[in-house]
mmCIF file of C-alpha atoms in Angstrom:
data_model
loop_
_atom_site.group_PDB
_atom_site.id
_atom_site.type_symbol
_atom_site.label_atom_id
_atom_site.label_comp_id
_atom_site.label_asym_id
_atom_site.label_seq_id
_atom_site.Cartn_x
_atom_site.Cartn_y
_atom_site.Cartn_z
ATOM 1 C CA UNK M 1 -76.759 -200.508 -17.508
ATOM 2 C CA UNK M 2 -75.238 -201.058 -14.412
ATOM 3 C CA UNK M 3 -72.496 -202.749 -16.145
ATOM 4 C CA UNK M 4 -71.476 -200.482 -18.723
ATOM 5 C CA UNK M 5 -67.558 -199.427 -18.676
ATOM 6 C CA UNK M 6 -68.690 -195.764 -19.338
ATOM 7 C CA UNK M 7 -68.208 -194.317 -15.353
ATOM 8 C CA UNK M 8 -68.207 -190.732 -14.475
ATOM 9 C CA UNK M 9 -65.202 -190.012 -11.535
ATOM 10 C CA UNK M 10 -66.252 -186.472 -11.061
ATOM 11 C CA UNK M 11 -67.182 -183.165 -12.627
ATOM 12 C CA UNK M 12 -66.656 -179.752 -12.547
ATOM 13 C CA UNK M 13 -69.581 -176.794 -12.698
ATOM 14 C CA UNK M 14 -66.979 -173.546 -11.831
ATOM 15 C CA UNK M 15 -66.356 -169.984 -12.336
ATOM 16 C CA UNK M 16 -63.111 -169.425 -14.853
ATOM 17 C CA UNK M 17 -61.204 -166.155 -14.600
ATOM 18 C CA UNK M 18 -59.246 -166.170 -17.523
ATOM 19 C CA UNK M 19 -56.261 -164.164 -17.097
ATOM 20 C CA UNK M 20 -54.173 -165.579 -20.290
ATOM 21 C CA UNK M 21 -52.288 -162.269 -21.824
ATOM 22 C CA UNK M 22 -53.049 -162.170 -25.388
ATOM 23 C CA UNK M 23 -56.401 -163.717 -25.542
ATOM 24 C CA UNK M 24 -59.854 -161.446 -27.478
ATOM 25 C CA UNK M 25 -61.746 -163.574 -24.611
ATOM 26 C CA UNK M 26 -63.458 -162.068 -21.338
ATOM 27 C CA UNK M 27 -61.857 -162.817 -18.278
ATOM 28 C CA UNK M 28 -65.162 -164.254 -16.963
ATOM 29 C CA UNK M 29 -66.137 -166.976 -17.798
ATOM 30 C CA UNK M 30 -67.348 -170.422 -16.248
ATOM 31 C CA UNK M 31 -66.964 -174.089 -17.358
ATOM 32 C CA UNK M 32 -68.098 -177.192 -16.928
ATOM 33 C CA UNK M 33 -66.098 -180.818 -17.019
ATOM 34 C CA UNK M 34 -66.552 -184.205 -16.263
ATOM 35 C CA UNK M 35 -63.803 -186.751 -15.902
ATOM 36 C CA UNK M 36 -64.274 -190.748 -16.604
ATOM 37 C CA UNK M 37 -62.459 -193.690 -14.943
ATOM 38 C CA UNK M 38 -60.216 -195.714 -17.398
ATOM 39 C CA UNK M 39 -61.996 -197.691 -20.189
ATOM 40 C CA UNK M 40 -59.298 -200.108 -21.104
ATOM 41 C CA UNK M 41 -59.484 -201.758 -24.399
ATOM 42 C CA UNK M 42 -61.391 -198.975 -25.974
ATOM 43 C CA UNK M 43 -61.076 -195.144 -26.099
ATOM 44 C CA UNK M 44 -63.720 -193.513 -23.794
ATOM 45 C CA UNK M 45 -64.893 -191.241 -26.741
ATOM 46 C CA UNK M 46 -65.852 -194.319 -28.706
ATOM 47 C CA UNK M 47 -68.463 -195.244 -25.460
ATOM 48 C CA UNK M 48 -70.232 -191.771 -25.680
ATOM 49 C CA UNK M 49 -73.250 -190.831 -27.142
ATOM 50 C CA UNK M 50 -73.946 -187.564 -25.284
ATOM 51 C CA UNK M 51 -72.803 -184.858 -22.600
ATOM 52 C CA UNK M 52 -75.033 -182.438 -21.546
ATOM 53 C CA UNK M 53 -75.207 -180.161 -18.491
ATOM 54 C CA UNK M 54 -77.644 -178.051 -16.976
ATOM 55 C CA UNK M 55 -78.794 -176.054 -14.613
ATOM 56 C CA UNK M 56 -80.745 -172.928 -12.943
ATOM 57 C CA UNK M 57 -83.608 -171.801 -15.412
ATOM 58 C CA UNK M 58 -82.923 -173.674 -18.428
ATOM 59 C CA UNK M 59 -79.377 -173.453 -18.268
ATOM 60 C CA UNK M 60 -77.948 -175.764 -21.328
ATOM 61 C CA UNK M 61 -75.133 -177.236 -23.069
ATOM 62 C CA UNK M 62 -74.013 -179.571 -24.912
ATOM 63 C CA UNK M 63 -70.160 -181.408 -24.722
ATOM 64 C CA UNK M 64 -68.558 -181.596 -28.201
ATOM 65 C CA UNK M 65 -67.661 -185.321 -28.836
ATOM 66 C CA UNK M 66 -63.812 -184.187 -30.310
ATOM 67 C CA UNK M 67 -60.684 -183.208 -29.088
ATOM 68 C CA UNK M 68 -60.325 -180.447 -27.045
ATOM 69 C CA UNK M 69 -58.333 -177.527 -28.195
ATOM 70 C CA UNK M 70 -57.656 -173.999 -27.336
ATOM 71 C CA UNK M 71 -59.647 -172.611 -30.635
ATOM 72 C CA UNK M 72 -62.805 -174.764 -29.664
ATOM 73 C CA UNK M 73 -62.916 -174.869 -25.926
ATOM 74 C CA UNK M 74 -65.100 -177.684 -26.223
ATOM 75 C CA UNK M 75 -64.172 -181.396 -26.210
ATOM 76 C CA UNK M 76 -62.156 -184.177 -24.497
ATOM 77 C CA UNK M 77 -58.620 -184.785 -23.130
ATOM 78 C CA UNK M 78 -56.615 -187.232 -22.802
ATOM 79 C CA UNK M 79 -54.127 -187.977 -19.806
ATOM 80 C CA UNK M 80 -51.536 -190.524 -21.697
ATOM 81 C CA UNK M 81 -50.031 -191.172 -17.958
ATOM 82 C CA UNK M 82 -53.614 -192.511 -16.159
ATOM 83 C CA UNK M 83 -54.975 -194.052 -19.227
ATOM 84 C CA UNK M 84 -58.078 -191.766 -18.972
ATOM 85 C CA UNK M 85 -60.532 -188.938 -20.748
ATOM 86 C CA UNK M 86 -61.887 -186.175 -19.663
ATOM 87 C CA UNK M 87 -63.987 -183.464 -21.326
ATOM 88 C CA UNK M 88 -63.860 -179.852 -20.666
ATOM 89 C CA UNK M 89 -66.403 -176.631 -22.443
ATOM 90 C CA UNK M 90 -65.377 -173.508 -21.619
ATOM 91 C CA UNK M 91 -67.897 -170.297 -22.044
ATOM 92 C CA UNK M 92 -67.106 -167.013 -22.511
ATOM 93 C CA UNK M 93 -70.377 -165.799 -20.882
ATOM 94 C CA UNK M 94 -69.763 -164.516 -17.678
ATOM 95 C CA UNK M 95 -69.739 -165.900 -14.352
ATOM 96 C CA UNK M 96 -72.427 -168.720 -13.141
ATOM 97 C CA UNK M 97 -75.606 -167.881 -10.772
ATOM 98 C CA UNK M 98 -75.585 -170.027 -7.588
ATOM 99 C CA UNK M 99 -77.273 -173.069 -7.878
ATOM 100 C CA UNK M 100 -77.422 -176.687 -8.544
ATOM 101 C CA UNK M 101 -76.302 -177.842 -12.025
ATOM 102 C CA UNK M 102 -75.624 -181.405 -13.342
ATOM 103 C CA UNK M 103 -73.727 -183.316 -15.629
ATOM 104 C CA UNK M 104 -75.411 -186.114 -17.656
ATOM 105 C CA UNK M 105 -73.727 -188.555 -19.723
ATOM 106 C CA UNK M 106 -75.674 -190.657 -22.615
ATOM 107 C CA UNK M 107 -73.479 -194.024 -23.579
ATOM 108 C CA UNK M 108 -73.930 -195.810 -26.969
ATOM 109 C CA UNK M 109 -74.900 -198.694 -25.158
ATOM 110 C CA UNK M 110 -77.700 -196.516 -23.927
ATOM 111 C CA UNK M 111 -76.584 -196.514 -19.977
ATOM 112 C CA UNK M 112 -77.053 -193.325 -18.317
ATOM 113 C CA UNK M 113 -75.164 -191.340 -15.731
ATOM 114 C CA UNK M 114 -75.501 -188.031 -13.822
ATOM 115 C CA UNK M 115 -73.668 -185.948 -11.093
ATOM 116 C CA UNK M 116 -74.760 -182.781 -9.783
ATOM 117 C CA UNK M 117 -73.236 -179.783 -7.948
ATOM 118 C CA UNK M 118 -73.995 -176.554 -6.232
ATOM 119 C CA UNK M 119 -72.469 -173.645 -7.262
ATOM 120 C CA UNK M 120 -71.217 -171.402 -4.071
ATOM 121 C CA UNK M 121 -70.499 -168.040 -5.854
ATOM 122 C CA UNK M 122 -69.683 -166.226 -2.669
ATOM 123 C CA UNK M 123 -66.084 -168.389 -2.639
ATOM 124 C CA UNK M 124 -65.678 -167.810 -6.102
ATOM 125 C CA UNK M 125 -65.808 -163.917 -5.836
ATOM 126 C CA UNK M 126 -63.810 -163.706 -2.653
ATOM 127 C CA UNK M 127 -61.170 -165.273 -4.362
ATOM 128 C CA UNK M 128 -61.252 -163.148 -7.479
ATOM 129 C CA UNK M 129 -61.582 -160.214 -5.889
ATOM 130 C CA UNK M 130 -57.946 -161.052 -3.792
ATOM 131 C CA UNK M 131 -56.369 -162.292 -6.421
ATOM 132 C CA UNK M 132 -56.958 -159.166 -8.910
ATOM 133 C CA UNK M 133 -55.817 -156.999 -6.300
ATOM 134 C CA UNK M 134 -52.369 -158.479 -5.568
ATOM 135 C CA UNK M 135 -52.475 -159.631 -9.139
ATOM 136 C CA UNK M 136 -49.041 -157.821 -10.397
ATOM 137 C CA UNK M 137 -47.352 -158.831 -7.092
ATOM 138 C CA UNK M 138 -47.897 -162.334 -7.791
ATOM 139 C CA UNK M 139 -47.181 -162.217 -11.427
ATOM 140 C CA UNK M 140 -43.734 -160.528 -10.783
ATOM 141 C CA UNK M 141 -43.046 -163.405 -8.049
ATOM 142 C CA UNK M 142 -42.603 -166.330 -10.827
ATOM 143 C CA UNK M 143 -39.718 -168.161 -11.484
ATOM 144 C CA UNK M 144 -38.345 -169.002 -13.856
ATOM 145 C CA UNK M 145 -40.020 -166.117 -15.749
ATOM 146 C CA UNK M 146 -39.425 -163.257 -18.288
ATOM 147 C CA UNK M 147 -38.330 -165.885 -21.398
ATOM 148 C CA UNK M 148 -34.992 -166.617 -19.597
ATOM 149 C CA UNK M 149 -32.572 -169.208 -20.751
ATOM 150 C CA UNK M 150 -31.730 -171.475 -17.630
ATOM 151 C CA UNK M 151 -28.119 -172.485 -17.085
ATOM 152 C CA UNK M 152 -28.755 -176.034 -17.693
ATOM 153 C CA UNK M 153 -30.755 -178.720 -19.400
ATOM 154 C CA UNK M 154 -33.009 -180.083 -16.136
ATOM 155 C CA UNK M 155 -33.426 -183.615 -15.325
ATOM 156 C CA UNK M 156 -36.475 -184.859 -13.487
ATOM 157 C CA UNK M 157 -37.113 -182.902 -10.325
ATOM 158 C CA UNK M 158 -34.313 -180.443 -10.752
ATOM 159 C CA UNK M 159 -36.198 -177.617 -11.816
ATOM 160 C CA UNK M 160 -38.437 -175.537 -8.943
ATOM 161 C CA UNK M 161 -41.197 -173.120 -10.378
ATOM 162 C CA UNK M 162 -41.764 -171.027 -7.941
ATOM 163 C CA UNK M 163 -44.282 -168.453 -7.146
ATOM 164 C CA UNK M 164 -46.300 -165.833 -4.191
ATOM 165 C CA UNK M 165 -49.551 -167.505 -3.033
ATOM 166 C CA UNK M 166 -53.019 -165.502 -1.871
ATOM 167 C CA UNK M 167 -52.484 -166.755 1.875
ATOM 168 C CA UNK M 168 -48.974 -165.198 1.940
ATOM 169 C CA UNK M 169 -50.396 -161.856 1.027
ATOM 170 C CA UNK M 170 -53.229 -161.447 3.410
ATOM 171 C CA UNK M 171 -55.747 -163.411 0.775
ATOM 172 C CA UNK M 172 -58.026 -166.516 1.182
ATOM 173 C CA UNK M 173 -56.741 -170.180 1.481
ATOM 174 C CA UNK M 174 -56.074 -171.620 -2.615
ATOM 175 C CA UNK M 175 -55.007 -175.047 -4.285
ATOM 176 C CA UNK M 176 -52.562 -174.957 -7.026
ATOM 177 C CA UNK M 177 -52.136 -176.162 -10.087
ATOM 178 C CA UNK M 178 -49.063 -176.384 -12.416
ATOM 179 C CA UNK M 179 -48.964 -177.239 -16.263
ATOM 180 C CA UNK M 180 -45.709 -177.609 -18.293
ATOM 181 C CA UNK M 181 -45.277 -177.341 -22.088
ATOM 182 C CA UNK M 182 -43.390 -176.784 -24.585
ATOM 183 C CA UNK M 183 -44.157 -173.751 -26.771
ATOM 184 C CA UNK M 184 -43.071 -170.024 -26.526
ATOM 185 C CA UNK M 185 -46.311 -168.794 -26.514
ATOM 186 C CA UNK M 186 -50.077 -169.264 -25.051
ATOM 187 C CA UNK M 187 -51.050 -170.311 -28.296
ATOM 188 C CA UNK M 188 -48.301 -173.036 -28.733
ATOM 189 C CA UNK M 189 -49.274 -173.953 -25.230
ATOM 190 C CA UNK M 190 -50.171 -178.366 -25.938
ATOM 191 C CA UNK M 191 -53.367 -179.170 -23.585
ATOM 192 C CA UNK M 192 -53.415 -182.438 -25.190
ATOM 193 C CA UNK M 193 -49.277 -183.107 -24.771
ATOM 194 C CA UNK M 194 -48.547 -181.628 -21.381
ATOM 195 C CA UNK M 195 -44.482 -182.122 -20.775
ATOM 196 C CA UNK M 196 -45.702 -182.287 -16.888
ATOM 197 C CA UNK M 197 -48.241 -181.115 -14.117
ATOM 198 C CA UNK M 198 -48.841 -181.876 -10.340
ATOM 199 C CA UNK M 199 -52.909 -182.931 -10.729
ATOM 200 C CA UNK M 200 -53.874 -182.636 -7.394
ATOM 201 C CA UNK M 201 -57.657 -184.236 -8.310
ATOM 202 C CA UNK M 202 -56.036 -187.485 -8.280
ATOM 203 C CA UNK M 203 -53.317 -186.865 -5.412
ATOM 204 C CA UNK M 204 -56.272 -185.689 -3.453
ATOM 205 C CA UNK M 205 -58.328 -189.197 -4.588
ATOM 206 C CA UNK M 206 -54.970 -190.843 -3.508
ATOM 207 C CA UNK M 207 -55.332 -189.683 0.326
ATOM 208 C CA UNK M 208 -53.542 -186.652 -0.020
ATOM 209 C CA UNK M 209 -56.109 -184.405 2.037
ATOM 210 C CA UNK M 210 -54.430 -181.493 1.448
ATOM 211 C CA UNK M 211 -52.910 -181.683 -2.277
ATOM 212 C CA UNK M 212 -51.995 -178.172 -4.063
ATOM 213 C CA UNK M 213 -53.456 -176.064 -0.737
ATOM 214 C CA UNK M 214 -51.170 -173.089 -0.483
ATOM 215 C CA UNK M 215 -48.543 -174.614 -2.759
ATOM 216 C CA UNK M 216 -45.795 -171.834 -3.460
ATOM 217 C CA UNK M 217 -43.762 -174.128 -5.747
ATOM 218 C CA UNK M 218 -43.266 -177.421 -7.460
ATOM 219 C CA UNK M 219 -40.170 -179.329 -8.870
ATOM 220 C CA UNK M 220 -41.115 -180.494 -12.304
ATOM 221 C CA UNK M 221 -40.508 -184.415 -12.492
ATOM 222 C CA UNK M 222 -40.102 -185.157 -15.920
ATOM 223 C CA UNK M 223 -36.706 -184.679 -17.940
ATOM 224 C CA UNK M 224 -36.224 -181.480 -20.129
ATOM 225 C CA UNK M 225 -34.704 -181.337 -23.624
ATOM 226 C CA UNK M 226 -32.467 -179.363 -24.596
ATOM 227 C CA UNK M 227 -32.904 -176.008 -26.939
ATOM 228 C CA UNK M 228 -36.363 -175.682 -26.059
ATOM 229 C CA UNK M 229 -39.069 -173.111 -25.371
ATOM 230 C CA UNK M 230 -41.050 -173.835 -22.663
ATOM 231 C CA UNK M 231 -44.440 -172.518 -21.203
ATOM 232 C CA UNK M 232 -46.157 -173.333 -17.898
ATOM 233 C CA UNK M 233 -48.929 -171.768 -15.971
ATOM 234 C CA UNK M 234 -50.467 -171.828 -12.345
ATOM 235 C CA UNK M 235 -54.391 -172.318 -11.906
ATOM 236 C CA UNK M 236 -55.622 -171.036 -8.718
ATOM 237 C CA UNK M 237 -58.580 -172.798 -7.342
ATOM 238 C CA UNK M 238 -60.744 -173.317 -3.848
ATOM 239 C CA UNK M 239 -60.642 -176.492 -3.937
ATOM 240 C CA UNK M 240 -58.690 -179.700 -4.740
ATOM 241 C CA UNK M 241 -62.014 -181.710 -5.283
ATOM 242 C CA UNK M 242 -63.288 -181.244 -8.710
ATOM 243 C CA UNK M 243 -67.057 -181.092 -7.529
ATOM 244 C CA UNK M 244 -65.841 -178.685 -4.798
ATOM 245 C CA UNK M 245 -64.481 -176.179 -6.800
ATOM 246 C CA UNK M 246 -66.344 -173.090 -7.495
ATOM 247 C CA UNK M 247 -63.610 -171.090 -9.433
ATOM 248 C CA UNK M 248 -60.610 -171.618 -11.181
ATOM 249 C CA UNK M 249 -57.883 -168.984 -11.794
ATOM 250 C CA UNK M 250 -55.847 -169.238 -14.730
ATOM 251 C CA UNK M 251 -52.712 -167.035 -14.272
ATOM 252 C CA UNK M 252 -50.813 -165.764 -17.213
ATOM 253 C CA UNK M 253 -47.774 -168.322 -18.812
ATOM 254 C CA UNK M 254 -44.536 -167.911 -17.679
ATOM 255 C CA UNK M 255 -41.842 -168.961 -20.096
ATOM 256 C CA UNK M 256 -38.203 -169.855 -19.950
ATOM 257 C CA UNK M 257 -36.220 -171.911 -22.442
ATOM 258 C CA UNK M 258 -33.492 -174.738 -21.965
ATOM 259 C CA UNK M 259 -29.842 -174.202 -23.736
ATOM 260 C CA UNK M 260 -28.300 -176.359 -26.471
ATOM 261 C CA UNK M 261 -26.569 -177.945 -24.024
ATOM 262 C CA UNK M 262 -25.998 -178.945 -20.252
ATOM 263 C CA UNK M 263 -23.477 -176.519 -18.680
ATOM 264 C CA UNK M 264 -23.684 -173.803 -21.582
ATOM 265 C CA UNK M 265 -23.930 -170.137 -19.507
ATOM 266 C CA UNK M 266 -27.109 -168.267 -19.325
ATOM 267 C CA UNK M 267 -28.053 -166.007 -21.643
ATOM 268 C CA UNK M 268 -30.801 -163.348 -20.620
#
């Protein structure tokens, strides 16, 4: 139905090395995600029937039709600031063969949609391989870092994470990603309820050609509060197109909290 509200804007078919600390989960792993335009009037999830992708030699799976959530690594998410869904599974199975693997999507109105993508695995394990061996260099180049309290309470775009990139040490080209929550710990760490982050899909959609590519820092533009925990992490990725991109790199959480009050002193 080529009128039916249900319309894919891209997906994702991608290496994931999982570098959260903390986690019983291998650090290989792949994913795959597919991200709708707005539906307004009606929740996307009430429009879908079905998500399945596939690809070399059988390859199967099916999308969970919930809310996505760190235990179940399957379901959908919802950006409260575009008005749109997307839906994410993540598999702890290893790394994906190269090939072509697509996304279908079943409505209840019975309309269907599909997108497909080659997977280019030589990108994805150059990039691993550079980032695991400069990995503790980066890691000890994040700021704010180590649980630190900052001095003050930030307002909207006073606060600059900042951090050492793969081209800087002798490494491949890389976008980058930056998600802000609150939460003192991976597991606190709200998906569903980021505080901020720079998506560089949509900048990139916007005419920003070169969104995220070698991005050493951001300045967080939403407001803080006060006597909060905070956690934010950097993805690494080879692209800044969401069917481009053949793996992502999820660094470990940095966290830092906020003091009771603007102007209270540091405290380490």
């Amino acid at each position: 139905m080529e009128d039916s509200p249900l319309r894919i804007h891209d997906i994702m078919a991608c290496d994931v090395y999982w570098d959260f600390d903390g986690t019983p989960l291998p650090r290989e792993q792949h994913k795959f995600l597919v991200s709708f335009h707005p539906t307004p009037g009606i929740p996307t999830p009430e429009l879908v029937r079905s998500i399945t992708a596939r690809g070399p030699d059988g390859y199967r799976v099916e999308f969970a039709n919930q809310p996505f959530t760190p235990a179940n690594t399957n379901g959908h998410i919802y950006d409260r600031t575009l008005d749109y869904y997307w839906y994410m599974v993540n598999l702890p199975e290893g790394f994906l063969p190269g090939g072509v693997y697509s996304i279908e999507v079943v409505g209840t109105d019975g309309s269907v949609r599909n997108r497909s993508r080659h997977q280019d695995i030589a990108a994805s394990r150059r990039l691993v391989e550079h980032y695991t061996a400069r990995r503790e260099e980066i890691l000890a180049s994040f700021a704010p870092s180590g649980r630190r309290e900052l001095e003050t309470v930030p307002a909207a775009g006073e606060l600059e994470c900042s951090w050492k990139t793969l081209d800087q040490l002798g490494g491949p080209d890389a976008y980058y990603i930056h998600r802000l929550s609150t939460g003192g710990s991976a597991r606190e760490f709200d998906t569903q309820n980021l505080t901020w982050w720079d998506n560089i899909f949509v900048q990139r959609m916007r005419g920003r050609s070169e969104a995220g590519l070698n991005r050493s820092s951001v300045r967080v533009r939403a407001d803080l509060t006060a006597d909060t925990r905070y956690a934010y992490f950097v993805e690494a990725t080879d692209a800044n197109v969401q069917s481009e991109t053949n793996i992502c790199v999820f660094q470990p959480h940095q966290y830092f909290r906020t003091p009771a009050a603007t102007g209270t002193a540091a405290n380490a």
